[in-house]
Short mmCIF file of C-alpha atoms in Angstrom, two decimals:
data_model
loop_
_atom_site.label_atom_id
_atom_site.label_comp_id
_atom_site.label_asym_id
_atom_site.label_seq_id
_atom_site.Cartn_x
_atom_site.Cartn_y
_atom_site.Cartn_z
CA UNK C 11 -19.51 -100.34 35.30
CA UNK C 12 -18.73 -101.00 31.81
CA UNK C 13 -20.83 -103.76 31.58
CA UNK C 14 -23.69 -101.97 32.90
CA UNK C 15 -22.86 -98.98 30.53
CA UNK C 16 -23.29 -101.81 27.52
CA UNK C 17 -26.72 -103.23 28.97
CA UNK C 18 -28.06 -100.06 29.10
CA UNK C 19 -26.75 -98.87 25.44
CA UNK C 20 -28.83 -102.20 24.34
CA UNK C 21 -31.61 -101.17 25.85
CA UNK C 22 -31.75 -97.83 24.59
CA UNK C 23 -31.96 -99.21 21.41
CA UNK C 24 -34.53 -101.39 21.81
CA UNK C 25 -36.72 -98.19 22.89
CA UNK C 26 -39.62 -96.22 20.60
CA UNK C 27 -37.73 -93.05 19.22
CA UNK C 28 -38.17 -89.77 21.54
CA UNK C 29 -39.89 -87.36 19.92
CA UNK C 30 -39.28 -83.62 20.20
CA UNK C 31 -42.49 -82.45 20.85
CA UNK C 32 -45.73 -83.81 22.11
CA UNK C 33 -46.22 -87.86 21.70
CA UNK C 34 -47.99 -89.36 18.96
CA UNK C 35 -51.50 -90.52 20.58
CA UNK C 36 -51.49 -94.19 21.96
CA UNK C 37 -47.65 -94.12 23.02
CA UNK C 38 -49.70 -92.54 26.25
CA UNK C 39 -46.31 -89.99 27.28
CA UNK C 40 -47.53 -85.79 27.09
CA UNK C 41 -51.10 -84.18 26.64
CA UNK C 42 -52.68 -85.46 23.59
CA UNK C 43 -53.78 -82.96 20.71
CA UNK C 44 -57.29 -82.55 19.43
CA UNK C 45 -57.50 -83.42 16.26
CA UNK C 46 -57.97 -81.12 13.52
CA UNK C 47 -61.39 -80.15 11.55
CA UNK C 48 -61.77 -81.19 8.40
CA UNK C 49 -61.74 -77.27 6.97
CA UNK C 50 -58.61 -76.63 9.14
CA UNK C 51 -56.51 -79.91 7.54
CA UNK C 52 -57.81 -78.94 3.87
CA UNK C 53 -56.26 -75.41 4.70
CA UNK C 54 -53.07 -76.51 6.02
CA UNK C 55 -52.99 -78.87 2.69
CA UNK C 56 -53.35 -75.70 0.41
CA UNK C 57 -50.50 -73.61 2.04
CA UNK C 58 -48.35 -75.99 1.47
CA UNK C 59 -48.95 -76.72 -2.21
CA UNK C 60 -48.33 -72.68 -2.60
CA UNK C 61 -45.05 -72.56 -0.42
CA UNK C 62 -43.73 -76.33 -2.11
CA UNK C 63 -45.02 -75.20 -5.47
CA UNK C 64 -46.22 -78.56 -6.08
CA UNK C 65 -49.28 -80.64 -4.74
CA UNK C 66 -50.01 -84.19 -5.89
CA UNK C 67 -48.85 -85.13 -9.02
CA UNK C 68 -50.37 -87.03 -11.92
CA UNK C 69 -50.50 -89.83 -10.39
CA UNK C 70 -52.47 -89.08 -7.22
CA UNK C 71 -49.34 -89.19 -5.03
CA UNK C 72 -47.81 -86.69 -3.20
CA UNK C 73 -45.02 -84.79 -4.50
CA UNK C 74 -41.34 -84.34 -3.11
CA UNK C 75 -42.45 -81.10 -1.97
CA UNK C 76 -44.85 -82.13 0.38
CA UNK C 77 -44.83 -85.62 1.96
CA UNK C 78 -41.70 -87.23 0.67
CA UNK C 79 -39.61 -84.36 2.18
CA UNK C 80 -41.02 -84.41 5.33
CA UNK C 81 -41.06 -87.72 7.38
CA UNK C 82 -44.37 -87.31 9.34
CA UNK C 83 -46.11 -87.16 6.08
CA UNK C 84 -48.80 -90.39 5.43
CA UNK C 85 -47.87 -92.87 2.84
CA UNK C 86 -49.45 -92.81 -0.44
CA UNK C 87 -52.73 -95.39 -0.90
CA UNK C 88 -51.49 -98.31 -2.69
CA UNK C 89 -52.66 -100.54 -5.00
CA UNK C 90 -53.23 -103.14 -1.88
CA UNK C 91 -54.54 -100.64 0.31
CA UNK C 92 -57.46 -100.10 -2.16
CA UNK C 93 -57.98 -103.64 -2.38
CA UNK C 94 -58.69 -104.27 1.36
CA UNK C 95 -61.12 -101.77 1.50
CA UNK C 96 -62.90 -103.24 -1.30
CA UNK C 97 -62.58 -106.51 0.63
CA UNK C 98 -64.22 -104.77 4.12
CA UNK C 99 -66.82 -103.33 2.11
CA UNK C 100 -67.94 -106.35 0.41
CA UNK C 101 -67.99 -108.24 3.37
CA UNK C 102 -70.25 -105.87 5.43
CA UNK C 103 -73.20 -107.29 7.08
CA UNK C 104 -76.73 -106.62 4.30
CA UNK C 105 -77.84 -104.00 6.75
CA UNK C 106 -75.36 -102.31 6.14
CA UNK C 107 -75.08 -102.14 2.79
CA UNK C 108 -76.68 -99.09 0.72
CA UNK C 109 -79.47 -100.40 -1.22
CA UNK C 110 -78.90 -100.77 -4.73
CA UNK C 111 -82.81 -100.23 -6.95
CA UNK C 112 -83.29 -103.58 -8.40
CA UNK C 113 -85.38 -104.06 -11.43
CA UNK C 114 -89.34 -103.76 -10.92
CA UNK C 115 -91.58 -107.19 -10.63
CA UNK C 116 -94.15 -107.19 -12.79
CA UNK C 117 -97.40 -107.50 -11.20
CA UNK C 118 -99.78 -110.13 -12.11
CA UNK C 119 -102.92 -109.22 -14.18
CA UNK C 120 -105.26 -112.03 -15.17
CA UNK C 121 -107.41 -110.36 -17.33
CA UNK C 122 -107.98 -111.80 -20.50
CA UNK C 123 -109.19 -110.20 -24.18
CA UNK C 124 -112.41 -112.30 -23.88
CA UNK C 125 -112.94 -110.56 -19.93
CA UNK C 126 -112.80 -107.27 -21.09
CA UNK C 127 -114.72 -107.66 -24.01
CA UNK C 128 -117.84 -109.27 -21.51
CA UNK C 129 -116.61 -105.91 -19.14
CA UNK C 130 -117.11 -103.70 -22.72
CA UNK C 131 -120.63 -105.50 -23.65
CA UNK C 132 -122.42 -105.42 -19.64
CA UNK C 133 -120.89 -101.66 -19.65
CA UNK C 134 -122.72 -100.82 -22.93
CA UNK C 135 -125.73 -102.59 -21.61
CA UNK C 136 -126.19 -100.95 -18.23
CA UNK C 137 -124.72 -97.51 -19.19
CA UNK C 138 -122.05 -98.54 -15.76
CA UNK C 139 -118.20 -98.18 -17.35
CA UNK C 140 -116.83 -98.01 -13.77
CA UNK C 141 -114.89 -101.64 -14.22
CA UNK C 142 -113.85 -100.10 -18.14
CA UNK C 143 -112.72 -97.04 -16.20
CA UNK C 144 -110.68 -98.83 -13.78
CA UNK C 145 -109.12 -101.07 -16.44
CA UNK C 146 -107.58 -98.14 -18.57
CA UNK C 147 -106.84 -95.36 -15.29
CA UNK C 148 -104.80 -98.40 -14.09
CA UNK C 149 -103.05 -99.53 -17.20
CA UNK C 150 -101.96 -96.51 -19.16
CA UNK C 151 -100.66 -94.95 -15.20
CA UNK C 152 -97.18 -96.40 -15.81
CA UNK C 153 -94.96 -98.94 -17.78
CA UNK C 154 -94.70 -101.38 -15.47
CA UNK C 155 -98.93 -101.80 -15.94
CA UNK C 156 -99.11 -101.64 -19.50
CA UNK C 157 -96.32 -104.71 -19.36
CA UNK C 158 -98.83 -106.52 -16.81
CA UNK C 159 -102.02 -106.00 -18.74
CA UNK C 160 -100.20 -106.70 -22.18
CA UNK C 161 -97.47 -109.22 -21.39
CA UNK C 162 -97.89 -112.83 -21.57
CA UNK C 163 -95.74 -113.37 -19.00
CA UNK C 164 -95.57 -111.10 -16.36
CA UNK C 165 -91.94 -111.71 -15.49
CA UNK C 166 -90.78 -113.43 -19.05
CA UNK C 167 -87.82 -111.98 -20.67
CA UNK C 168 -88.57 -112.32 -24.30
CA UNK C 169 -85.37 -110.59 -25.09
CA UNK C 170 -85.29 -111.43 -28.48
CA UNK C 171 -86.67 -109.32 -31.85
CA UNK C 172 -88.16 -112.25 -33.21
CA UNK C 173 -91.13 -111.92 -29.92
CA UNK C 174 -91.87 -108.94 -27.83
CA UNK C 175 -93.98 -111.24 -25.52
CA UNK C 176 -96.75 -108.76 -25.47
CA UNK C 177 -100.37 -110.17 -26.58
CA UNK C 178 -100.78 -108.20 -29.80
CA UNK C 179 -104.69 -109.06 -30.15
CA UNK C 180 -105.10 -107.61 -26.87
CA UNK C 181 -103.40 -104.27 -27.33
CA UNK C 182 -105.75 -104.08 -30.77
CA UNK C 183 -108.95 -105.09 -28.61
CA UNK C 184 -108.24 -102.34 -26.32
CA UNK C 185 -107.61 -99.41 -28.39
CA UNK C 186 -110.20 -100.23 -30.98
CA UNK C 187 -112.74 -100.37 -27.70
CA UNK C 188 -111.23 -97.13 -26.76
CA UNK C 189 -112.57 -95.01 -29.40
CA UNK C 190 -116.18 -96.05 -28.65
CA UNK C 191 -115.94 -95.24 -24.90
CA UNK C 192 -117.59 -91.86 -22.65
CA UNK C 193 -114.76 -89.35 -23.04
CA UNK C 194 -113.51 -88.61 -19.78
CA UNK C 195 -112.27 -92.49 -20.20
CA UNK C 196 -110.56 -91.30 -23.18
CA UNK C 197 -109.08 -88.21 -21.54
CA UNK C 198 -108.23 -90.39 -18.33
CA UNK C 199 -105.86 -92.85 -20.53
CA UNK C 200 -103.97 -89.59 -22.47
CA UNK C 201 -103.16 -88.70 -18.64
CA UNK C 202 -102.55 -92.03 -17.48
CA UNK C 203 -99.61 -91.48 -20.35
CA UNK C 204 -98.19 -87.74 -19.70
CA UNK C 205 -98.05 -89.31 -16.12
CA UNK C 206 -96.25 -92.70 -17.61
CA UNK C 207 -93.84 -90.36 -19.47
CA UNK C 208 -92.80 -88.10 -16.93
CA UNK C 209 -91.76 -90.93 -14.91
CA UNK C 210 -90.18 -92.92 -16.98
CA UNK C 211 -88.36 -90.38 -19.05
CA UNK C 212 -84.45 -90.99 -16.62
CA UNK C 213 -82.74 -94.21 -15.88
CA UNK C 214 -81.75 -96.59 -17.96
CA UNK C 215 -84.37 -98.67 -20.46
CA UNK C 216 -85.05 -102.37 -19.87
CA UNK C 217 -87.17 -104.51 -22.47
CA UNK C 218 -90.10 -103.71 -20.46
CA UNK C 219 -89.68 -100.08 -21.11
CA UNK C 220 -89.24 -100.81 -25.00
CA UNK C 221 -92.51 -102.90 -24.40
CA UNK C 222 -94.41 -100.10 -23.04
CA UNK C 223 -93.19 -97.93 -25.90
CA UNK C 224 -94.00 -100.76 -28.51
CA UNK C 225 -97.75 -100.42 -26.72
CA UNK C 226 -97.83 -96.53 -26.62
CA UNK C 227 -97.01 -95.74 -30.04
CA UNK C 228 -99.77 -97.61 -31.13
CA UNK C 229 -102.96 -95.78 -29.61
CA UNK C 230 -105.07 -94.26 -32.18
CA UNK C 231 -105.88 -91.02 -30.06
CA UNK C 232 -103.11 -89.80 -31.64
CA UNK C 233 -104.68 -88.93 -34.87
CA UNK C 234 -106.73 -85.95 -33.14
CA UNK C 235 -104.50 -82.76 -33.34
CA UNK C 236 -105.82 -82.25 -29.55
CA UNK C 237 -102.98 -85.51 -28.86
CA UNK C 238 -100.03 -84.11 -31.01
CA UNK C 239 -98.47 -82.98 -27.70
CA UNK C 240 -97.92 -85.74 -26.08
CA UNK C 241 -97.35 -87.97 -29.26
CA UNK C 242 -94.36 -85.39 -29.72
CA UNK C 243 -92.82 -86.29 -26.48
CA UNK C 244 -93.56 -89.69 -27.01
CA UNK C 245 -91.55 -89.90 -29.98
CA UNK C 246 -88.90 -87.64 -28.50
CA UNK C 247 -88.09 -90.53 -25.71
CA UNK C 248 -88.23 -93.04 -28.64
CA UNK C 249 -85.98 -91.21 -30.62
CA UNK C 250 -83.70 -90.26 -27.49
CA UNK C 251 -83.73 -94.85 -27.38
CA UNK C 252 -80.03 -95.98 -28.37
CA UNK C 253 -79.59 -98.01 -31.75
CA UNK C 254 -80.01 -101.43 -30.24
CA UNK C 255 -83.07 -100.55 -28.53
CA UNK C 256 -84.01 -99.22 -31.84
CA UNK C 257 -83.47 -101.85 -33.47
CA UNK C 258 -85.62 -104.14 -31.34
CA UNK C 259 -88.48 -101.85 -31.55
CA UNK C 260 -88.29 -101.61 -35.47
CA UNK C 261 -88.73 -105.80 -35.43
CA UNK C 262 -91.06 -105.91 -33.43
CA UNK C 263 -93.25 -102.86 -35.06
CA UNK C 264 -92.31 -104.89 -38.29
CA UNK C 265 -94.19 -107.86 -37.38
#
């Protein structure tokens, strides 16, 4: 008898711990609880922080009030805790990953000064300014055209001050063609930019962006008082520009 008094003492202690009440889900003994809402936990949460007196501390773990006092409290999330997370997430399928906006391509335009002057000279000959028309509704529409029409490389960096990258004889052939053009080709391009603006005026600025600027601040509509509007806002994004991008814009106007 003694013996079997001993064997069973040792197994009794080998046992999971009987619990008072209902048992924890998965140990399969009692009816299992539904799990609370999401409303109903935060609420249980903030009646104890008023009867402990004290919530989570500075340091984003709980206080002796609430968890450390009571021993069916969850751990505080650790510094390796964090870092396995970080771990699952990076090494989720691309799928199912949210996607992150990448940088714009720069489409390709071939058009060259010497083409659009021919388009300029057959337009003033034949009184048609449809492929003139096209050219400016699609360049001035946003920045990401006036860098393909103006850059001479589409996808180049030219990061430095020294070079925009932007074909500076072709931005002068334009706008001094502009001038001599039907004016609802004139009033197209001035909405082609309101409509470049708007878009463009959140997010952070690339060197495209300070290229389109560059090209912008240039046109000469903006010696008609009509234009003073939008030149206005214009210069407000400029101005908004931090002191780096400032300071590439300044070179590059310099030159």
């Amino acid at each position: 008898m003694m013996m079997e008094g001993e064997h069973a003492e040792r197994e009794r202690e080998r046992l999971p711990p009987i619990y008072s009440s209902t048992a924890p889900a998965g140990l399969g003994g009692g009816a299992k609880q539904p799990l609370p809402s999401l409303s109903s936990f935060i609420s249980t949460l903030s009646q104890r922080r008023d009867v402990g007196g004290r919530g989570f501390d500075g340091s984003g773990v709980m206080g002796t009030s609430l968890g450390l006092r009571h021993g069916r409290e969850l751990p505080p999330i650790c510094s390796g805790v964090r870092q396995k997370q970080r771990l699952c997430i990076q090494t989720l399928p691309p799928e199912a990953k949210a996607p992150f906006p990448c940088e714009p391509v720069v489409p390709l335009r071939t058009k060259t000064t010497k083409d659009f002057q021919e388009d300029m000279d057959r337009a003033v000959q034949s009184g048609d300014w449809r492929e003139v028309r096209d050219f400016y509704l699609t360049t001035f529409n946003s920045f990401i055209e006036l860098n393909a029409a103006f850059k001479r490389e589409a996808n180049g960096l030219f990061n430095t001050i020294e070079d925009s990258g932007i074909n500076v004889k072709f931005v002068n052939t334009v706008y001094d063609t502009l001038i001599n053009t039907p004016q609802d080709i004139q009033k197209s391009v001035l909405k082609g930019i309101i409509n470049s603006l708007l878009r463009e005026w959140k997010g952070p600025r690339t060197k495209d962006d300070l290229r389109a600027y560059f090209i912008l601040v240039q046109n000469p509509q903006y010696s008609s008082s009509s234009t003073f509007v939008i030149y206005a806002h214009l210069l407000r994004q400029i101005a908004a520009l931090s002191e780096a991008d400032h300071h590439f814009l300044v070179h590059w106007l310099k030159k």
